[in-house]
Phi, psi and omega in degrees: 000148180222171179224156166233157178253122180284173186300329181266011178092357178292137178268123179252119184266137183213164170238141179237145183227139172080185179226152177123208184296137184283137177227116184255128187252125189244122179286160171269196184299139175073349186269145168203174193298325185291333183249344182217085185279016185299317180301316179297321180293321176297314181302319181294335179279353183243014188290346182289334183228351186228149170258111187257144184238118174251122186229160174269120176297156186305139181084002182233149173055233184269357177277153178268189182211154178220124179274155356277156180284146169208148179303325180301328179296321179289328175295321177294326175299314179295321178300320179295320177294318180297321179298314177296317180297324179295318178296315183286336183257015177071030177086003180287138178292150184277156167253137179252138172238128181233128173279136167049235180295339173297335176291323177290323175298320177299318177297319178299321179296319178293319179295334179283354176095013177294151181286091186236128183277332182187163182225141172238127182241128178252112176048061176300138186279086184237135177231110183241013181211200183256025181294338174206162178296144176288167172294150173303145181296335179255028183305308181297318180298320178297316179301312181299320181294316179300315180295317180299329179276000182077020183251063182297330178298323180288326175297317179296319178299317181298317178300313184296321184271317185276321183268307182278350175062034173278147179293146182302328181291347178277343187294315180304320178293321178297326181294340178270355184268159177297342182291330193289314184303315177297328177292316177301320184301324182249025183298336179294340181271352179297324178292336176300312179292328175299321177292320178298317179294326178056238181263012186289348177244031184269348187090353179266162177302151178297143180297131188293336187259352191296316182241028182296336183269005178282114181252342182289154175296143183232133173248120180255122184248150169207153176277138183284359174250012182281177178296143180306325180296324182285322176293320178296322179295317178299317179297322180293318179295315180298321179290334183282334187256120183298334183263011188267150171237139180256137180218129174267139177258114185301135173078000186256165176226203186292347179246049185300156186275146178306319182293337176276321185284320187304315179296328178292317177297317181299315182298316179295312183296323180297331183263359186257000000 
């Protein structure tokens, strides 16, 4: 394991695998390496040609955090990783891969002008129609209030029911599973992803100016067995970005397997 220091002094912990062109893997909401090693597993499958970076986003796992939060701070975290990756990769620009809301963060990083050769987004959480209910307009405020009150369990519940659309009756069983405690532990970061999503889950069209400066090629992925809202969201993002290509992964859903994902990433990276 290694670390980089972000612009505001936050320590970002990461693991790197292989040698070659840099590929940085970005988790979505609630995920980090200790509870979701998929990024590391994907990275290990690409070590023959790529140097892959799996990191803990700020406030999660082994990374630290610095208040107040802003999306720009997470972009600076990625910039610090890209700088390290550039040195280790002989100056080659990085490719970013983002799961779910991590894909929107990757787009924000590209729009900010970071040296990025290409982006791969897996099932970005976008709602531009009535295929599912939109997020509450005060979703972020509710999350922040629960955390401030010391009720991290309620923040996690809100994410599961309002964002992930799980039925309320499923929550008591989830609380008994090993999955729940790690989610509660980083529940303060759920609002970070809520800020990143902004209005993208409002049911309204995507804002025309948010990613207008993204010039790098983008591959938008979704599993053809995923929830209809996620496939519709992927299609909306691909249609919104002039440099995007849309690709369905047969038989997969929001939790696709590393052995299925790695070849798709390799094919895109080899051509970018």
